[in-house]
Coordinates of C-alpha atoms and ligand atoms in Angstrom, one line a residue:
X20 CA -11.5 -1.5 20.5
X21 CA -9.4 -3.7 23.1
X22 CA -9.4 -6.3 20.5
X23 CA -6.5 -8.2 21.8
X24 CA -7.8 -8.1 25.5
X25 CA -11.2 -9.5 24.1
X26 CA -9.9 -12.0 21.7
X27 CA -8.2 -13.9 25.2
X28 CA -11.0 -13.1 27.6
X29 CA -13.6 -14.9 25.5
X30 CA -10.4 -17.9 25.0
X31 CA -10.2 -18.3 28.7
X32 CA -14.0 -18.3 29.4
X33 CA -13.6 -21.3 27.2
X34 CA -11.0 -23.1 29.4
X35 CA -7.7 -21.5 27.6
X36 CA -5.2 -20.3 29.5
X37 CA -3.4 -17.4 28.6
X38 CA 0.2 -17.6 28.5
X39 CA 2.5 -15.1 28.0
X40 CA 4.2 -14.1 24.5
X41 CA 7.9 -16.0 24.4
X42 CA 10.4 -13.3 23.9
X43 CA 11.1 -12.4 19.9
X44 CA 14.3 -13.7 20.1
X45 CA 13.7 -17.8 20.0
X46 CA 15.0 -18.8 23.0
X47 CA 16.3 -22.3 22.1
X48 CA 15.9 -22.3 18.1
X49 CA 19.1 -21.0 16.3
X50 CA 17.3 -21.7 13.0
X51 CA 15.7 -18.2 12.9
X52 CA 16.4 -15.2 13.9
X53 CA 12.5 -14.0 15.3
X54 CA 9.7 -16.0 16.3
X55 CA 7.8 -15.2 13.1
X56 CA 4.3 -17.0 14.5
X57 CA 2.2 -17.8 18.0
X58 CA 3.0 -21.2 17.3
X59 CA 6.7 -21.4 16.8
X60 CA 7.7 -21.6 20.4
X61 CA 5.2 -24.1 21.1
X62 CA 6.6 -26.1 18.5
X63 CA 7.1 -29.0 20.9
X64 CA 4.0 -29.1 22.9
X65 CA 2.6 -29.7 19.2
X66 CA 4.8 -32.5 18.8
X67 CA 3.5 -34.0 21.7
X68 CA 5.5 -32.8 24.6
X69 CA 2.9 -32.2 27.6
X70 CA 2.3 -28.4 28.1
X71 CA 2.8 -26.7 32.1
X72 CA -0.5 -24.7 31.5
X73 CA -2.2 -27.8 30.4
X74 CA -4.0 -28.4 26.4
X75 CA -6.0 -25.3 25.8
X76 CA -3.9 -21.9 25.3
X77 CA -4.3 -18.2 24.3
X78 CA -1.7 -15.3 23.3
X79 CA -0.9 -12.5 22.0
X80 CA 2.7 -13.3 20.5
X81 CA 5.4 -11.0 19.2
X82 CA 6.3 -11.6 16.2
X83 CA 8.8 -10.2 13.7
X84 CA 9.0 -10.4 10.3
X85 CA 11.6 -9.6 7.4
X86 CA 10.0 -11.0 4.6
X87 CA 8.1 -7.8 4.2
X88 CA 10.9 -5.3 5.2
X89 CA 11.3 -3.7 1.7
X90 CA 7.3 -3.3 1.5
X91 CA 7.1 -0.8 4.3
X92 CA 6.2 2.4 3.6
X93 CA 3.3 1.1 2.4
X94 CA -0.4 0.6 3.9
X95 CA -0.2 -2.6 5.5
X96 CA 2.9 -4.1 6.1
X97 CA 4.9 -4.1 9.2
X98 CA 8.0 -5.5 10.4
X99 CA 6.4 -6.4 14.0
X100 CA 3.2 -7.4 14.5
X101 CA 1.2 -9.0 16.8
X102 CA -0.3 -12.7 16.4
X103 CA -3.6 -13.5 18.7
X104 CA -3.8 -16.9 19.2
X105 CA -5.4 -20.0 20.4
X106 CA -4.7 -23.7 20.9
X107 CA -5.9 -26.8 21.2
X108 CA -2.9 -29.7 21.9
X109 CA -4.6 -32.9 21.8
X110 CA -7.7 -31.4 23.1
X111 CA -10.3 -30.4 21.1
X112 CA -10.2 -30.3 16.8
X113 CA -12.3 -29.1 14.2
X114 CA -15.6 -28.5 14.7
X115 CA -14.8 -27.4 18.3
X116 CA -12.5 -24.5 16.6
X117 CA -14.4 -23.3 14.1
X118 CA -17.7 -23.1 16.7
X119 CA -15.4 -20.7 19.2
X120 CA -13.4 -19.1 16.3
X121 CA -17.6 -17.8 14.4
X122 CA -19.0 -17.1 17.7
X123 CA -16.0 -15.2 18.5
X124 CA -16.4 -13.1 15.0
X125 CA -20.5 -13.2 14.8
X126 CA -21.2 -12.4 18.3
X127 CA -18.3 -11.1 20.2
X128 CA -16.9 -8.6 17.6
X129 CA -20.9 -9.0 16.5
X130 CA -19.3 -9.4 12.7
X131 CA -22.5 -9.7 10.3
X132 CA -22.3 -13.9 8.4
X133 CA -22.7 -12.1 5.3
X134 CA -19.2 -10.5 5.6
X135 CA -17.5 -13.5 6.0
X136 CA -16.3 -16.5 3.4
X137 CA -14.3 -19.4 4.2
X138 CA -11.5 -21.1 2.6
X139 CA -10.9 -25.1 3.3
X140 CA -8.1 -27.1 2.2
X141 CA -8.9 -29.3 -1.2
X142 CA -6.6 -32.5 -0.5
X143 CA -4.1 -33.7 -2.1
X144 CA -2.2 -37.4 -2.9
X145 CA -1.0 -37.0 0.8
X146 CA -3.7 -35.7 2.7
X147 CA -7.6 -36.1 2.4
X148 CA -9.5 -33.6 1.9
X149 CA -11.5 -31.0 4.5
X150 CA -15.0 -32.5 4.3
X151 CA -15.6 -31.9 7.7
X152 CA -14.3 -28.4 8.2
X153 CA -16.6 -27.6 4.9
X154 CA -19.6 -29.4 6.6
X155 CA -19.3 -27.5 9.9
X156 CA -19.1 -24.5 8.6
X157 CA -22.1 -24.8 6.6
X158 CA -23.8 -25.9 10.1
X159 CA -23.1 -22.3 11.2
X160 CA -24.9 -20.8 9.1
X161 CA -22.3 -19.9 5.8
X162 CA -23.7 -21.0 2.5
X163 CA -22.0 -22.9 0.1
X164 CA -21.3 -20.2 -2.4
X165 CA -19.0 -18.9 0.5
X166 CA -16.8 -22.3 0.9
X167 CA -14.0 -22.3 -1.3
X168 CA -11.8 -25.3 -1.5
X169 CA -7.8 -24.2 -2.5
X170 CA -4.6 -26.9 -2.7
X171 CA -1.4 -26.5 -0.6
X172 CA 0.0 -23.0 -1.8
X173 CA -3.3 -21.5 0.1
X174 CA -4.9 -24.0 2.9
X175 CA -1.6 -26.1 3.6
X176 CA 0.4 -24.7 7.0
X177 CA 4.4 -25.3 7.9
X178 CA 6.9 -23.4 9.3
X179 CA 9.9 -23.8 7.1
X180 CA 9.9 -27.2 4.9
X181 CA 10.1 -29.5 7.8
X182 CA 8.0 -29.5 11.2
X183 CA 4.4 -29.7 12.5
X184 CA 1.8 -29.0 9.8
X185 CA -1.9 -29.5 8.5
X186 CA -4.3 -28.5 6.1
X187 CA -5.9 -25.1 7.3
X188 CA -9.2 -23.7 7.2
X189 CA -8.9 -19.8 6.3
X190 CA -11.7 -17.2 7.6
X191 CA -12.2 -13.8 5.2
X192 CA -14.1 -10.7 6.1
X193 CA -15.5 -8.7 2.7
X194 CA -13.4 -5.5 3.1
X195 CA -15.3 -3.1 0.5
X196 CA -19.1 -1.1 0.4
X197 CA -19.7 -2.6 -2.8
X198 CA -22.6 -5.3 -2.5
X199 CA -21.6 -8.6 -1.6
X200 CA -21.0 -11.0 -4.9
X201 CA -22.9 -14.2 -3.7
X202 CA -20.1 -16.5 -5.0
X203 CA -16.9 -16.4 -2.9
X204 CA -13.6 -15.8 -5.2
X205 CA -10.6 -15.8 -3.0
X206 CA -8.8 -13.9 -5.4
X207 CA -10.9 -10.8 -5.1
X208 CA -9.2 -8.8 -2.9
X209 CA -12.2 -7.3 -1.4
X210 CA -11.9 -10.6 0.5
X211 CA -9.7 -9.9 3.2
X212 CA -7.8 -12.4 5.1
X213 CA -8.1 -12.7 9.0
X214 CA -8.1 -15.6 11.0
X215 CA -6.2 -18.8 10.4
X216 CA -7.0 -22.1 11.8
X217 CA -4.8 -24.8 11.4
X218 CA -5.4 -28.3 12.1
X219 CA -1.7 -29.0 12.8
X220 CA -2.4 -33.6 12.8
X221 CA 1.2 -34.0 10.6
X222 CA 5.1 -33.8 10.6
X223 CA 6.6 -33.1 7.3
X224 CA 10.2 -34.2 7.3
X225 CA 12.5 -32.5 5.0
X226 CA 11.6 -35.2 2.1
X227 CA 8.8 -34.3 2.3
X228 CA 7.7 -37.6 3.5
X229 CA 4.2 -36.9 5.8
X230 CA 3.3 -38.9 9.1
X231 CA 1.2 -38.5 11.8
X232 CA 1.6 -36.4 15.0
X233 CA 1.2 -38.2 18.6
X234 CA -1.9 -35.7 19.1
X235 CA -4.6 -33.7 16.7
X236 CA -3.8 -30.2 17.8
X237 CA -4.7 -26.7 16.6
X238 CA -3.1 -23.9 16.1
X239 CA -4.8 -20.4 14.9
X240 CA -3.5 -17.0 14.4
X241 CA -4.9 -13.9 14.0
X242 CA -3.1 -10.5 12.7
X243 CA -4.1 -7.7 15.4
X244 CA -2.8 -4.8 13.5
X245 CA -5.3 -6.1 10.2
X246 CA -8.1 -7.4 11.7
X247 CA -8.1 -3.7 14.2
X248 CA -8.3 -1.5 10.3
X249 CA -10.7 -3.7 9.3
X250 CA -13.0 -3.0 12.4
X251 CA -12.2 0.6 12.5
X252 CA -12.9 0.6 8.6
X253 CA -10.0 1.1 7.4
X254 CA -7.6 1.1 4.7
X255 CA -4.6 2.0 6.0
X256 CA -3.4 -0.1 9.1
X257 CA -1.4 3.2 10.3
X258 CA -4.6 5.1 10.2
X259 CA -6.3 3.1 13.1
X260 CA -6.2 3.4 17.2
X261 CA -3.2 1.1 17.5
X262 CA -0.3 3.8 15.8
X263 CA -2.4 7.5 16.7
X264 CA -0.8 8.5 19.1
X265 CA 2.9 7.6 17.7
X266 CA 1.4 9.2 14.8
X267 CA 0.4 12.5 16.7
X268 CA 3.5 12.6 18.4
X269 CA 5.9 12.3 15.0
X270 CA 3.4 15.2 13.4
X271 CA 4.5 17.4 16.9
X272 CA 7.9 16.5 16.5
X273 CA 8.2 17.1 12.3
X274 CA 5.3 20.0 12.5
X275 CA 4.5 17.8 9.2
X276 CA 1.1 16.1 8.8
X277 CA 1.1 12.3 7.8
X278 CA -1.0 13.3 4.7
X279 CA 1.8 13.5 2.4
X280 CA 4.5 12.1 4.2
X281 CA 3.2 9.0 4.5
X282 CA 6.0 6.9 3.4
X283 CA 8.6 7.7 5.4
X284 CA 6.3 8.4 8.6
X285 CA 5.1 4.8 8.3
X286 CA 8.4 3.7 7.4
X287 CA 9.7 5.6 11.3
X288 CA 6.8 4.6 13.0
X289 CA 7.3 0.7 12.4
X290 CA 11.1 0.8 12.3
X291 CA 11.2 2.2 15.5
X292 CA 8.9 0.7 17.2
X293 CA 10.5 -2.8 16.1
X294 CA 13.5 -1.5 17.3
X295 CA 12.5 -0.6 20.8
X296 CA 10.7 -4.0 20.4
X297 CA 14.3 -6.0 20.1
X298 CA 16.4 -4.3 22.6
X299 CA 14.0 -4.5 25.1
X300 CA 13.8 -8.2 24.2
X301 CA 16.1 -10.2 27.4
X302 CA 18.7 -11.8 24.7
X303 CA 20.2 -8.3 24.8
X304 CA 20.8 -7.4 21.2
X305 CA 23.0 -4.6 20.1
X306 CA 23.1 -3.4 16.7
X307 CA 25.9 -4.8 15.3
X308 CA 27.1 -5.9 11.8
X309 CA 25.5 -9.7 12.1
X310 CA 21.9 -11.5 13.0
X311 CA 19.6 -10.0 15.0
X312 CA 21.9 -7.3 15.8
X313 CA 22.6 -6.0 11.9
X314 CA 18.4 -5.7 11.5
X315 CA 18.4 -3.6 14.6
X316 CA 20.7 -1.5 13.0
X317 CA 19.6 -1.1 9.8
X318 CA 16.0 -0.3 11.1
X319 CA 17.1 2.3 13.1
X320 CA 19.7 3.3 10.2
X321 CA 16.8 3.7 7.8
X322 CA 14.9 5.5 10.2
X323 CA 17.5 8.2 10.5
X324 CA 17.5 8.7 7.2
X325 CA 13.9 8.9 7.1
X326 CA 13.9 11.6 9.7
X327 CA 16.2 13.4 7.8
X328 CA 14.3 13.4 4.8
X329 CA 11.1 15.0 7.2
X330 CA 13.7 17.6 7.8
X331 CA 13.6 16.1 11.8
X332 CA 16.9 17.9 13.6
X333 CA 18.3 14.0 13.6
X334 CA 21.1 15.1 16.7
X335 CA 17.5 16.2 18.8
X336 CA 16.1 13.4 21.1
X337 CA 13.1 12.4 18.5
X338 CA 13.7 9.1 18.7
X339 CA 13.5 9.0 22.7
X340 CA 10.2 10.8 22.4
X341 CA 8.8 8.1 20.1
X342 CA 10.6 5.7 21.8
X343 CA 8.3 6.7 24.9
X344 CA 5.6 6.7 23.6
X345 CA 5.9 3.0 21.8
X346 CA 6.9 1.9 25.5
X347 CA 4.2 3.4 27.6
X348 CA 1.5 1.8 25.1
X349 CA 2.7 -1.6 24.6
X350 CA 4.3 -2.1 28.4
X351 CA 1.5 -3.6 30.1
X352 CA 1.5 -6.3 28.2
X353 CA 5.1 -6.7 27.6
X354 CA 6.9 -6.0 31.1
X355 CA 10.3 -6.7 28.9
X356 CA 9.8 -3.1 27.5
X357 CA 9.1 -1.2 31.4
X358 CA 12.0 -3.0 32.8
X359 CA 14.7 -2.8 30.1
X360 CA 13.3 1.7 29.1
X361 CA 16.4 2.7 29.6
X362 CA 18.5 0.7 27.7
X363 CA 15.7 0.5 24.5
X364 CA 16.5 4.4 24.8
X365 CA 20.6 4.0 25.3
X366 CA 20.5 1.8 22.4
X367 CA 18.9 4.2 20.1
X368 CA 20.7 7.1 21.3
X369 CA 24.3 5.3 20.5
X370 CA 23.0 4.2 17.7
X371 CA 22.0 7.8 16.5
X372 CA 24.7 9.4 17.5
X373 CA 27.1 6.9 15.9
X374 CA 25.5 6.8 12.3
X375 CA 25.5 10.9 13.0
X376 CA 29.1 11.1 12.7
X377 CA 29.1 9.8 9.4
X378 CA 25.8 10.3 7.8
X379 CA 26.4 13.9 6.2
X380 CA 29.7 12.9 4.8
X381 CA 28.3 9.4 3.4
X382 CA 25.2 11.3 1.6
X383 CA 27.7 13.6 -0.3
X384 CA 29.6 10.7 -1.0
X385 CA 26.5 9.0 -2.7
X386 CA 25.2 12.3 -4.6
X387 CA 28.8 12.6 -5.8
X388 CA 28.4 8.8 -7.2
X389 CA 25.2 9.2 -8.5
X390 CA 25.6 12.6 -10.2
X391 CA 28.1 11.0 -12.5
X392 CA 27.2 6.7 -12.9
X393 CA 24.1 4.9 -13.9
X394 CA 24.7 2.6 -11.2
X395 CA 26.2 1.9 -8.0
X396 CA 29.1 -0.2 -8.6
X397 CA 30.1 -2.9 -5.9
X398 CA 33.1 -0.9 -4.6
X399 CA 30.9 2.2 -4.4
X400 CA 28.8 0.2 -2.4
X401 CA 31.1 -1.7 0.2
X402 CA 32.8 2.0 0.8
X403 CA 29.7 3.5 1.9
X404 CA 29.0 0.5 3.9
X405 CA 32.4 0.5 5.6
X406 CA 33.4 3.9 5.8
X407 CA 30.0 5.3 6.2
X408 CA 28.2 2.7 7.8
X409 CA 25.1 2.9 5.2
X410 CA 23.7 -0.7 5.6
X411 CA 23.4 -2.2 1.7
X412 CA 19.8 -2.1 1.6
X413 CA 19.7 1.8 2.6
X414 CA 22.3 2.1 -0.6
X415 CA 19.8 0.2 -2.6
X416 CA 16.5 2.3 -1.4
X417 CA 18.5 5.2 -2.0
X418 CA 19.7 4.3 -5.4
X419 CA 16.1 3.5 -6.0
X420 CA 14.6 6.1 -5.7
X421 CA 17.6 7.9 -8.0
X422 CA 16.5 5.1 -10.9
X423 CA 20.0 3.7 -10.1
X424 CA 20.6 0.3 -9.4
X425 CA 23.3 -1.2 -7.1
X426 CA 25.9 -4.0 -8.0
X427 CA 24.6 -6.2 -5.1
X428 CA 26.8 -9.3 -6.3
X429 CA 29.9 -7.2 -6.4
X430 CA 29.0 -5.6 -2.7
X431 CA 28.7 -9.3 -1.6
X432 CA 32.3 -9.9 -3.0
X433 CA 34.0 -7.3 -1.4
X434 CA 32.6 -7.9 1.9
X435 CA 33.1 -11.3 1.8
X436 CA 37.1 -10.8 0.1
X437 CA 37.1 -8.0 3.4
X438 CA 35.2 -10.9 6.0
X439 CA 37.7 -13.6 4.9
X440 CA 41.1 -11.8 3.7
X441 CA 43.4 -14.6 4.1
X442 CA 41.0 -16.5 1.6
X443 CA 41.0 -15.8 -1.9
X444 CA 37.5 -17.2 -2.5
X445 CA 34.6 -15.3 -3.2
X446 CA 31.2 -16.0 -4.0
X447 CA 31.5 -14.3 -7.9
X448 CA 34.4 -16.9 -8.0
X449 CA 32.2 -20.2 -6.9
X450 CA 29.0 -18.9 -8.4
X451 CA 31.2 -19.7 -11.5
X452 CA 29.4 -17.4 -14.2
X453 CA 27.0 -15.4 -12.4
X454 CA 29.5 -12.3 -13.0
X455 CA 28.4 -11.3 -16.8
X456 CA 25.7 -8.9 -16.4
X457 CA 24.4 -8.7 -20.1
X458 CA 20.6 -9.3 -20.8
X459 CA 21.3 -13.0 -22.8
X460 CA 23.8 -13.6 -19.7
X461 CA 20.7 -12.1 -17.1
X462 CA 17.7 -14.9 -19.1
X463 CA 20.4 -17.5 -18.7
X464 CA 20.9 -17.0 -15.0
X465 CA 17.3 -17.4 -14.6
X466 CA 17.0 -20.6 -16.9
X467 CA 19.5 -21.8 -14.4
X468 CA 17.4 -21.4 -11.6
X469 CA 14.1 -22.9 -13.4
X470 CA 16.8 -25.8 -14.5
X471 CA 17.9 -27.0 -10.8
X472 CA 14.1 -26.9 -9.8
X473 CA 13.2 -29.0 -12.9
X474 CA 16.1 -31.7 -12.1
X475 CA 14.4 -31.6 -8.6
X476 CA 10.8 -32.2 -10.0
X477 CA 12.0 -35.0 -12.3
X478 CA 15.1 -36.6 -10.8
X479 CA 14.8 -36.3 -7.2
X480 CA 15.0 -33.4 -4.3
X481 CA 17.9 -34.7 -3.2
X482 CA 19.9 -32.8 -6.9
X483 CA 22.4 -30.3 -5.9
X484 CA 24.1 -28.1 -7.9
X485 CA 27.4 -28.7 -8.0
X486 CA 28.5 -25.8 -10.7
X487 CA 27.4 -23.4 -12.9
X488 CA 29.2 -21.6 -16.1
X489 CA 26.9 -19.3 -18.4
X490 CA 28.0 -17.4 -21.6
X491 CA 26.3 -15.9 -24.2
X492 CA 25.6 -18.5 -26.3
X493 CA 24.3 -21.4 -23.7
X494 CA 24.2 -22.1 -19.9
X495 CA 26.2 -25.4 -18.6
X496 CA 25.0 -27.0 -15.1
X497 CA 26.3 -29.2 -13.1
X498 CA 24.2 -30.9 -10.9
X499 CA 24.5 -34.4 -8.0
X500 CA 23.0 -37.5 -10.0
X501 CA 24.1 -41.0 -10.0
X502 CA 22.6 -42.1 -13.7
X503 CA 22.6 -40.5 -17.0
X504 CA 19.6 -39.1 -17.3
X505 CA 16.9 -41.2 -19.9
X506 CA 15.7 -39.0 -23.2
X507 CA 12.4 -39.0 -21.0
X508 CA 13.4 -37.5 -18.0
X509 CA 15.6 -34.6 -20.1
X510 CA 12.2 -34.0 -22.1
X511 CA 10.3 -33.8 -18.9
X512 CA 12.8 -31.8 -17.7
X513 CA 12.4 -28.9 -21.0
X514 CA 8.6 -29.5 -20.6
X515 CA 8.3 -28.4 -17.3
X516 CA 10.9 -25.4 -17.7
X517 CA 8.8 -24.0 -20.6
X518 CA 5.8 -24.2 -18.9
X519 CA 6.9 -22.2 -16.1
X520 CA 8.6 -19.8 -18.8
X521 CA 4.9 -19.5 -20.9
X522 CA 3.0 -19.3 -17.0
X523 CA 4.9 -15.6 -16.9
X524 CA 6.3 -16.2 -13.7
X525 CA 7.2 -13.0 -11.6
X526 CA 11.0 -13.4 -10.4
X527 CA 11.1 -11.5 -7.0
X528 CA 14.4 -10.4 -5.1
X529 CA 14.6 -10.5 -1.6
X530 CA 16.7 -9.2 1.2
X531 CA 16.6 -11.6 4.4
X532 CA 18.6 -12.7 6.9
X533 CA 20.5 -16.0 6.3
X534 CA 19.3 -18.6 8.7
X535 CA 16.1 -17.4 7.5
X536 CA 16.3 -17.7 3.8
X537 CA 17.7 -21.1 4.5
X538 CA 15.3 -22.4 7.1
X539 CA 12.5 -20.9 4.4
X540 CA 13.9 -23.9 2.0
X541 CA 16.0 -21.6 0.0
X542 CA 18.6 -23.0 -2.3
X543 CA 22.0 -22.6 -1.5
X544 CA 25.6 -24.1 -2.7
X545 CA 28.1 -22.8 -0.5
X546 CA 26.7 -21.5 2.6
X547 CA 29.4 -20.1 3.8
X548 CA 30.4 -17.7 1.3
X549 CA 27.3 -15.6 2.4
X550 CA 27.2 -12.7 4.5
X551 CA 24.4 -12.6 7.2
X552 CA 22.2 -10.8 4.9
X553 CA 21.5 -12.9 1.4
X554 CA 19.5 -11.3 -1.5
X555 CA 17.3 -14.8 -2.7
X556 CA 15.7 -15.0 -5.5
X557 CA 12.3 -16.4 -6.1
X558 CA 10.1 -17.1 -9.1
X559 CA 6.6 -17.7 -8.8
X560 CA 6.4 -20.3 -6.0
X561 CA 8.5 -22.7 -8.3
X562 CA 12.0 -21.7 -6.9
X563 CA 14.2 -19.7 -4.4
X564 CA 17.9 -19.8 -4.7
X565 CA 20.3 -17.1 -2.8
X566 CA 22.2 -15.6 -5.6
X567 CA 23.5 -12.5 -6.3
X568 CA 21.3 -11.9 -9.5
X569 CA 21.2 -10.3 -12.0
X570 CA 17.7 -12.1 -13.2
X571 CA 15.2 -11.0 -15.3
X572 CA 11.6 -9.8 -14.1
X573 CA 9.8 -12.6 -15.3
X574 CA 10.1 -15.8 -17.2
X575 CA 8.2 -15.1 -20.6
X576 CA 11.3 -13.1 -21.2
X577 CA 13.2 -16.0 -21.6
X578 CA 11.9 -18.0 -24.7
X579 CA 12.2 -21.0 -25.3
X580 CA 14.4 -23.5 -23.4
X581 CA 16.2 -26.3 -25.0
X582 CA 18.8 -29.3 -23.5
X583 CA 21.8 -29.5 -25.7
X584 CA 24.0 -32.1 -24.1
X585 CA 23.6 -34.1 -20.8
X586 CA 27.2 -35.5 -19.9
X587 CA 29.1 -37.2 -17.0
X588 CA 31.1 -34.1 -15.4
X589 CA 32.8 -36.3 -12.2
X590 CA 32.0 -39.1 -10.2
X591 CA 28.1 -38.6 -8.9
X592 CA 28.1 -35.3 -10.9
X593 CA 26.2 -35.1 -14.5
X594 CA 26.5 -32.0 -16.3
X595 CA 23.4 -30.2 -18.7
X596 CA 24.2 -27.5 -21.6
X597 CA 21.0 -26.1 -22.6
X598 CA 19.9 -23.0 -24.6
X599 CA 17.5 -20.7 -24.8
X600 CA 15.9 -20.2 -28.5
Ligands
LIG16 N1 0.5 -20.7 12.4 C1 -0.5 -19.8 11.6 C2 0.0 -19.0 11.0 O1 0.8 -18.4 11.6 C3 -1.6 -19.9 12.7 O2 -1.6 -19.6 13.8 O3 -1.1 -18.5 9.8

């Protein structure tokens, strides 16, 4: 089934102009490394600028999302994907948009109505509940029980922390042979989201305030890989027609079957596909140690390591065979693959030769260290990076396969020392007490992030960390604030932190590009001190901070949080000392 063609032809028949995909490396937006959604290159037009092709547009946009990089290897994640989208720039709005989506799904793809369910925005103090969309879905035959109202976390869309935004309505498909429950429960994982229609009528500023945009726009996005998997009845995305030729080629190269070697197969296929698209981009990215070039390097080197695991002869032309299949399959949709084929193959081959020179010695060195240590210290991780070209994430992955940890903070410390030899400052020093790694200190690190987030709620979003120091006895936290906290404010902060602890929020560690981390709203104290690829700790959805760690796995481990002192630190800076009981 050619879903991409069907989708674009359908929207063209409804007066939309098919626009070419923008490059994956954004042309005029240095704040992100890659385009992550179809709307991203269209932001100026959503803001009111006139688009040369008119008010109704559709496309298939190449996207790269790095937040899921570590999940690659499972059945559903990809670093590169295609997002099908249609837009109304101040033309039609909710009623038509919903009708168009409904007809495409039920009349073009012939999906039975019984398999569909809907979420709509329930509204909040700034934006009203979306009764128009709910009514429209009902008119089209979706029963009330299959329409759920959800809040900002689920049914509101914005790229980053400020920009065009609005409530959305999401379409779910029941992917299971079980009997379909009458009542739609969005938490039931048998219902899978396939399409997101965002009604972009607002602009949100950095301070959270919302104003109306010049136009009422529609921005929809459908993930091609996921929808194909659903339509083809597969729960493993890599078993769909999208990957069939590549998978067959990799089986031929390895003489192994996909079954039993899924993880390495998926990583190789995903990473080589993304590397091909990055290397073919008109931006001319080459593997390097910064920004997009670093991502390209990381993808290729990780693919090489997994190729080695499958006993591929690394110096053979295996990567060329795989890349050629990808280029052939995508070149009609994305001409740069055809035009830049030689460049792509050269980039892959050169990086392979380069890594191959040090790979064997690096692996030996790693094995030697891994045998003798419980965890890989920062110096060793840096040595593997500097001498053998092992991206830190690769060392982490290899270590975790042996149940070893890596001292990431120590690595970053060595890294920045190396980068700025003339400056003696390092992350460790600036972050104050963040070098202690005991269990109690670890808890205080996590409590510090919660405190920072709670202060932003109680005192104001312009509270920023000015310093932090942790001992086994307490945490100390300095923050920008122009007044002494009242008893009520202190109580409120304690309450919020303790509620989060009670909620047992997961603490998630994510590696991502620094620019993307900042764009996604992650807190960060000394931006220039961090390498281009940073570690972000996310606690539930209440806190997100750049940090070397370590942290607990979930907030329940913290016990009870109590402020023991609040005092002035310096002009405009207050200091809190707090304990965990
Ligand atoms: N911007 C929305 C998304 O990425 C819809 O296109 O899901």
